[in-house]
Coordinates of C-alpha atoms in Angstrom, one line a residue:
M8 CA 36.9 -10.5 16.9
P9 CA 34.2 -7.9 16.4
L10 CA 31.3 -8.2 14.0
I11 CA 33.2 -6.1 11.4
A12 CA 36.8 -7.1 10.9
A13 CA 39.2 -4.6 12.5
K14 CA 41.4 -2.6 10.2
D15 CA 45.2 -3.0 10.1
S16 CA 47.0 -1.1 12.8
G17 CA 50.0 1.1 12.2
N18 CA 51.0 4.7 12.0
G19 CA 49.5 5.3 8.5
R20 CA 46.3 4.2 7.0
S21 CA 46.7 1.1 4.8
P22 CA 46.2 1.9 1.1
R23 CA 43.0 0.8 -0.5
R24 CA 43.1 -0.9 -3.9
P25 CA 40.2 0.2 -6.1
V26 CA 38.3 -2.8 -7.3
W27 CA 35.2 -1.2 -8.9
R28 CA 35.1 0.5 -12.3
R29 CA 32.1 1.2 -14.4
A30 CA 32.2 1.1 -18.2
T31 CA 30.0 4.1 -18.5
P32 CA 31.6 7.6 -18.0
P33 CA 30.7 9.4 -14.8
S34 CA 27.7 11.5 -14.9
P35 CA 28.1 15.2 -15.6
P36 CA 28.0 17.7 -12.7
R37 CA 24.7 18.9 -11.6
P38 CA 23.4 22.0 -13.3
G39 CA 23.2 25.2 -11.3
P40 CA 20.0 26.3 -9.7
A41 CA 17.4 27.8 -12.1
P42 CA 16.5 31.5 -11.8
A43 CA 14.1 32.1 -9.0
R44 CA 10.5 32.6 -10.1
E45 CA 7.2 32.9 -8.3
P46 CA 5.5 29.4 -8.3
A47 CA 1.8 29.1 -8.9
V48 CA 1.4 26.8 -5.9
R49 CA 3.7 26.6 -2.9
R50 CA 5.3 23.2 -2.6
P51 CA 7.4 21.6 0.2
P52 CA 11.1 21.7 -0.4
A53 CA 12.6 18.7 -2.2
E54 CA 14.7 16.2 -0.3
P55 CA 18.4 16.9 -0.3
V56 CA 20.6 15.4 -3.0
G57 CA 24.2 14.2 -2.5
I58 CA 26.1 14.5 0.7
V59 CA 23.7 15.3 3.6
Q60 CA 26.3 15.1 6.4
S61 CA 29.8 13.7 6.9
A62 CA 31.6 13.4 10.2
L63 CA 34.7 11.8 11.7
Y64 CA 34.5 10.2 15.1
Q65 CA 37.3 9.3 17.6
D66 CA 36.3 7.2 20.7
G67 CA 32.7 8.1 20.2
V68 CA 33.2 11.8 19.9
R69 CA 33.0 13.9 16.7
V70 CA 36.4 15.4 15.9
S71 CA 35.6 16.9 12.5
S72 CA 32.8 17.6 10.0
P73 CA 34.3 17.5 6.5
A74 CA 32.4 19.3 3.8
S75 CA 33.3 17.0 0.9
L76 CA 34.1 13.3 0.3
A77 CA 37.8 14.2 -0.5
E78 CA 38.1 16.0 2.9
T79 CA 36.5 13.0 4.6
Y80 CA 39.1 10.7 3.0
R81 CA 42.0 12.9 4.1
A82 CA 40.6 13.2 7.6
L83 CA 40.1 9.5 8.0
R84 CA 43.6 8.8 6.7
A85 CA 45.0 11.2 9.3
Q86 CA 43.0 9.4 12.1
P87 CA 43.9 5.7 11.7
S88 CA 41.7 4.8 14.7
G89 CA 38.8 7.0 13.7
M90 CA 35.5 6.2 12.1
A91 CA 33.8 8.0 9.3
W92 CA 30.0 8.3 9.0
I93 CA 28.9 9.6 5.6
G94 CA 25.3 10.2 4.9
L95 CA 24.1 10.5 1.3
A96 CA 20.7 11.1 -0.3
R97 CA 20.1 10.0 -3.9
P98 CA 23.8 10.3 -4.8
T99 CA 25.2 10.5 -8.3
E100 CA 27.3 7.9 -10.0
R101 CA 30.4 10.1 -9.5
E102 CA 29.9 10.1 -5.7
L103 CA 29.3 6.4 -5.5
H104 CA 32.2 5.8 -7.8
S105 CA 34.5 7.8 -5.5
L106 CA 33.2 5.9 -2.4
A107 CA 33.7 2.5 -4.1
E108 CA 37.3 3.4 -5.0
E109 CA 38.1 4.7 -1.5
F110 CA 36.5 2.0 0.6
D111 CA 36.7 -1.0 -1.8
L112 CA 33.0 -1.4 -2.0
H113 CA 31.8 -4.4 -4.0
P114 CA 30.5 -3.6 -7.4
L115 CA 27.2 -5.5 -7.0
A116 CA 26.5 -3.6 -3.8
V117 CA 27.3 -0.3 -5.4
E118 CA 25.0 -1.2 -8.3
D119 CA 22.2 -2.0 -6.0
A120 CA 22.7 1.2 -4.1
M121 CA 22.6 3.2 -7.3
E122 CA 19.5 1.6 -8.9
A123 CA 17.6 1.2 -5.6
H124 CA 14.2 -0.8 -5.8
Q125 CA 15.8 -3.6 -3.7
R126 CA 14.2 -5.9 -1.2
P127 CA 15.5 -5.8 2.4
K128 CA 18.6 -8.0 2.6
L129 CA 21.9 -8.4 4.4
E130 CA 25.0 -9.2 2.3
R131 CA 28.6 -9.6 3.4
Y132 CA 31.4 -8.7 1.0
G133 CA 34.7 -9.5 2.7
D134 CA 35.0 -7.2 5.7
T135 CA 32.1 -5.0 4.6
L136 CA 28.4 -5.5 5.3
F137 CA 25.8 -4.2 2.9
V138 CA 22.3 -3.8 4.3
V139 CA 19.1 -2.8 2.4
L140 CA 16.2 -1.5 4.5
R141 CA 12.7 -0.3 3.6
A142 CA 11.6 2.5 5.8
A143 CA 8.0 3.6 6.1
R144 CA 6.0 6.6 7.3
Y145 CA 2.3 7.3 7.6
L146 CA 0.9 10.4 5.8
D147 CA -2.1 11.7 7.7
A148 CA -3.6 13.9 5.0
P149 CA -4.0 11.3 2.2
E150 CA -4.2 8.5 4.8
E151 CA -1.6 6.3 3.0
V152 CA 1.8 4.7 3.7
D153 CA 4.9 6.1 2.1
F154 CA 7.9 3.8 1.6
A155 CA 11.5 4.7 1.2
E156 CA 14.7 2.7 0.7
L157 CA 17.9 2.9 2.7
H158 CA 21.2 1.3 1.9
V159 CA 23.9 1.0 4.5
F160 CA 27.6 0.1 4.0
V161 CA 29.3 -0.9 7.2
G162 CA 33.1 -1.4 7.2
P163 CA 35.9 -1.7 9.8
D164 CA 36.1 2.1 10.1
F165 CA 33.3 3.6 8.1
V166 CA 29.5 3.7 7.8
I167 CA 27.9 5.0 4.6
T168 CA 24.2 5.5 4.3
V169 CA 22.5 6.0 1.0
R170 CA 18.9 7.2 1.3
H171 CA 16.3 7.0 -1.5
G172 CA 13.2 8.7 -0.1
A173 CA 12.3 11.0 2.8
A174 CA 12.4 8.4 5.5
P175 CA 14.0 7.7 7.9
D176 CA 15.4 10.8 9.7
L177 CA 19.0 9.7 10.1
S178 CA 20.0 13.1 11.5
A179 CA 18.0 12.2 14.6
V180 CA 19.9 8.9 14.8
R181 CA 23.2 10.7 14.5
R182 CA 22.2 13.1 17.3
R183 CA 21.1 10.3 19.6
M184 CA 24.4 8.4 19.0
E185 CA 26.5 11.5 19.6
E186 CA 24.7 12.1 22.9
T187 CA 25.7 8.5 24.0
P188 CA 29.5 8.4 23.1
E189 CA 29.9 5.2 25.2
L190 CA 27.7 3.5 22.6
L191 CA 29.1 5.2 19.6
K192 CA 32.7 4.3 20.5
L193 CA 31.7 0.6 20.0
G194 CA 32.2 1.3 16.3
P195 CA 30.4 1.0 13.0
E196 CA 28.3 -2.0 14.1
A197 CA 26.8 0.2 16.9
V198 CA 25.7 2.7 14.2
L199 CA 24.2 -0.1 12.2
Y200 CA 22.1 -1.2 15.1
A201 CA 21.0 2.3 15.8
I202 CA 19.9 2.7 12.2
L203 CA 18.0 -0.6 12.4
D204 CA 16.3 0.6 15.6
A205 CA 15.3 3.9 13.9
V206 CA 13.8 2.1 10.9
V207 CA 11.9 -0.4 13.1
D208 CA 10.7 2.4 15.5
G209 CA 9.4 4.3 12.4
Y210 CA 7.0 1.4 11.8
A211 CA 5.1 2.0 15.0
P212 CA 3.2 5.2 13.8
V213 CA 2.4 3.4 10.5
V214 CA 0.9 0.5 12.5
A215 CA -1.2 2.9 14.5
G216 CA -2.3 4.8 11.4
V217 CA -3.3 1.6 9.6
Q218 CA -5.2 0.3 12.6
N219 CA -7.2 3.6 12.6
D220 CA -7.9 3.2 8.9
I221 CA -9.1 -0.4 9.4
D222 CA -11.5 0.8 12.2
E223 CA -12.9 3.5 9.9
I224 CA -13.3 1.0 7.0
E225 CA -15.3 -1.4 9.3
T226 CA -17.7 1.5 10.1
E227 CA -17.9 2.4 6.4
V228 CA -18.6 -1.2 5.4
F229 CA -21.7 -1.5 7.7
R230 CA -22.8 1.9 6.7
G231 CA -22.9 0.9 3.1
D232 CA -20.4 3.3 1.7
P233 CA -20.0 2.6 -2.0
E234 CA -16.3 3.7 -2.1
V235 CA -15.2 1.4 0.7
S236 CA -14.2 -1.4 -1.6
R237 CA -11.6 0.8 -3.3
R238 CA -10.2 1.9 0.0
I239 CA -9.9 -1.7 1.2
Y240 CA -8.1 -2.6 -2.0
E241 CA -5.6 0.3 -1.7
L242 CA -4.9 -0.4 1.9
S243 CA -4.4 -4.1 1.2
R244 CA -1.9 -3.3 -1.5
E245 CA 0.0 -1.1 1.0
M246 CA 0.0 -4.0 3.5
V247 CA 1.6 -6.2 0.9
E248 CA 4.4 -3.6 0.6
F249 CA 4.6 -3.4 4.4
Q250 CA 5.0 -7.1 4.6
R251 CA 7.8 -7.0 2.0
A252 CA 9.6 -4.4 4.2
T253 CA 9.2 -6.2 7.6
R254 CA 9.3 -9.9 6.9
P255 CA 12.9 -10.1 5.6
L256 CA 14.1 -8.1 8.7
V257 CA 13.2 -10.9 11.0
G258 CA 15.6 -13.3 9.2
M259 CA 18.3 -10.6 8.8
L260 CA 18.3 -9.8 12.6
H261 CA 18.3 -13.5 13.5
G262 CA 21.3 -13.9 11.2
L263 CA 23.2 -11.1 12.9
M264 CA 22.3 -12.7 16.3
A265 CA 23.6 -16.0 15.1
G266 CA 27.0 -14.4 14.6
F267 CA 27.4 -13.0 18.1
S268 CA 29.7 -15.8 19.2
K269 CA 31.6 -15.9 16.0
Y270 CA 32.4 -12.2 15.8
G271 CA 32.6 -11.5 19.6
T272 CA 29.8 -8.8 19.5
D273 CA 29.8 -6.6 22.5
E274 CA 27.2 -7.5 25.2
E275 CA 25.5 -4.1 25.0
L276 CA 25.1 -4.4 21.3
Q277 CA 23.7 -7.9 21.7
R278 CA 21.0 -6.7 24.0
Y279 CA 20.3 -3.8 21.6
L280 CA 19.9 -6.1 18.7
R281 CA 17.6 -8.5 20.6
D282 CA 15.3 -5.6 21.5
V283 CA 15.2 -4.6 17.8
A284 CA 14.5 -8.2 16.8
D285 CA 11.6 -8.3 19.3
H286 CA 10.1 -5.1 17.8
V287 CA 10.4 -6.4 14.3
T288 CA 8.7 -9.7 15.2
H289 CA 5.9 -7.8 16.8
I290 CA 5.4 -5.5 13.9
S291 CA 5.5 -8.3 11.4
E292 CA 2.8 -10.2 13.3
R293 CA 0.7 -7.0 13.4
V294 CA 1.0 -6.5 9.6
D295 CA 0.0 -10.2 9.0
G296 CA -3.0 -9.6 11.2
F297 CA -3.9 -6.4 9.2
R298 CA -3.8 -8.4 5.9
Q299 CA -6.0 -11.1 7.4
A300 CA -8.4 -8.5 8.8
L301 CA -8.6 -6.7 5.5
T302 CA -9.3 -10.0 3.7
E303 CA -12.2 -10.7 6.1
I304 CA -13.5 -7.2 5.8
L305 CA -13.5 -7.5 2.0
T306 CA -15.4 -10.8 2.3
V307 CA -18.0 -9.2 4.6
N308 CA -18.3 -6.2 2.3
A309 CA -18.9 -8.5 -0.7
T310 CA -21.5 -10.4 1.3
L311 CA -23.3 -7.2 2.3
V312 CA -23.1 -5.9 -1.3
T313 CA -24.6 -9.2 -2.5
Q314 CA -27.3 -9.1 0.0
Q315 CA -28.2 -5.5 -0.9
Q316 CA -28.2 -6.5 -4.6
N317 CA -30.5 -9.4 -3.9
A318 CA -32.8 -7.2 -1.9
E319 CA -33.0 -4.8 -4.8
M320 CA -33.6 -7.6 -7.3
R321 CA -36.3 -9.0 -5.0
A322 CA -37.9 -5.5 -4.8
L323 CA -37.8 -5.2 -8.6
A324 CA -39.3 -8.6 -9.0
E325 CA -42.1 -7.9 -6.6
A326 CA -42.8 -4.6 -8.3
G327 CA -42.8 -6.4 -11.7
F328 CA -45.2 -9.0 -10.3
E329 CA -47.5 -6.4 -9.0
Q330 CA -47.4 -4.6 -12.3
N331 CA -48.2 -7.8 -14.1
E332 CA -51.2 -8.4 -11.8
E333 CA -52.5 -4.9 -12.5
I334 CA -52.0 -5.4 -16.3
K335 CA -53.9 -8.7 -16.1
K336 CA -56.8 -7.1 -14.3
I337 CA -57.0 -4.2 -16.7
S338 CA -56.8 -6.6 -19.7
S339 CA -59.6 -8.8 -18.2
W340 CA -62.0 -5.9 -17.6
A341 CA -61.2 -4.6 -21.1
A342 CA -62.1 -7.9 -22.6
I343 CA -65.3 -8.1 -20.6
L344 CA -66.3 -4.6 -21.6
F345 CA -65.4 -5.3 -25.2
A346 CA -68.0 -8.1 -25.5
P347 CA -71.1 -6.0 -25.1
T348 CA -69.6 -3.4 -27.3
L349 CA -69.2 -6.0 -30.0
V350 CA -72.7 -7.3 -29.6
G351 CA -74.2 -3.8 -29.4
T352 CA -72.3 -2.8 -32.5
I353 CA -73.6 -5.8 -34.5
Y354 CA -77.2 -5.2 -33.5
G355 CA -76.9 -1.5 -33.9
M356 CA -76.3 -1.7 -37.7
N357 CA -79.3 -0.1 -39.4
F358 CA -80.0 -2.3 -42.4
D359 CA -83.4 -3.6 -43.6
H360 CA -82.4 -7.1 -44.7
M361 CA -80.7 -8.5 -41.7
P362 CA -81.4 -11.6 -39.7
E363 CA -83.6 -10.9 -36.7
L364 CA -84.2 -7.3 -37.8
H365 CA -87.9 -7.2 -36.9
W366 CA -87.7 -9.9 -34.2
A367 CA -89.7 -9.2 -31.1
F368 CA -87.2 -10.8 -28.8
G369 CA -84.1 -9.2 -30.5
Y370 CA -83.4 -6.7 -27.8
P371 CA -83.8 -9.1 -24.8
F372 CA -81.7 -11.6 -26.7
A373 CA -78.9 -9.0 -27.3
V374 CA -78.9 -8.1 -23.7
L375 CA -78.9 -11.7 -22.6
L376 CA -76.1 -12.5 -25.0
M377 CA -74.0 -9.6 -23.6
A378 CA -74.6 -10.9 -20.0
V379 CA -73.7 -14.4 -20.9
V380 CA -70.5 -13.4 -22.7
C381 CA -69.4 -11.1 -19.9
T382 CA -70.2 -13.6 -17.2
S383 CA -68.3 -16.3 -19.1
L384 CA -65.3 -14.1 -19.5
Y385 CA -65.4 -13.1 -15.9
L386 CA -65.5 -16.7 -14.7
V387 CA -62.6 -17.7 -17.0
F388 CA -60.4 -14.8 -15.9
K389 CA -61.3 -15.4 -12.2
R390 CA -60.4 -19.1 -12.5
R391 CA -57.0 -18.1 -13.9
D392 CA -56.5 -15.6 -11.1
W393 CA -56.5 -12.6 -13.4
L394 CA -59.2 -11.0 -11.4

């Protein structure tokens, strides 16, 4: 028995019983394009919305490329042994509603695919697998990691991908699978493994970019760049998101490998999945190492900043101490010079009736008094290390 339960055989396609209905009415059709106008700034084209590509395969070979969901349904009914691969990007409620009715998708899985913002997980609803993946890509210009969400429905004869974001490039996965029909003819589970491999391989450039950023941050830390703390924090936050994208994949892939015997998975697919699991484990370990390295760098940066602040405070304290010493010296000499000024002022008062006015020793006494006062002040200030 394969990983995905095989569909009923027969001349005609077994009817599907719709099991999903939403209380809200379907969303209105998209409005037509707005009149063209010259933009102020040239911007990159927006990502596609709705059906990106739909194809029907027979024995690993594409036999038709329907242009709509209705045509895909009719072509799949006409080919009971075929497999439909439908790629969607940010679909509307109406499109997901149609897919749910045709392929009996579980309402909880459809709701998750519609709302997005899910963690990576693997759920089984009857004979349908629902897989949530978080793809990532490294943007060189802003030096940041961009995350996107991918939902995959895998049934007995269909694969539906719902993409929320620019990554990954599933068209490359489709081309690679079409170039190896011997692998594509193994069925929907082979497509699932190819998608998993593409998502995991997309992590490698991110790891290389983050490693380069960490090397630059280490240089900036020891250079004393004041903006490095902000960059460390932003990169640490991205690594938290990266961990949330990679860690659950390890358990998901090991869960699939545990079902090899139960579902009789093809030997080639088993080797394929083990290789993907090895890559995921390696990436997860690298991401854990990045978080630890950023934590240590942040600690070193805080230590260096503290040391720099202490050095600045010490320099300020030394400058204040030197300033105080100069002020004490100036104040001491001012007091010393003030004493003779005071004595001279008293004895320079020109009045007749004053003590010692006509004293013969008045002048020597005034000079001696100035000298005694100045010497006494000098000795006092010297003893207190003011001079």
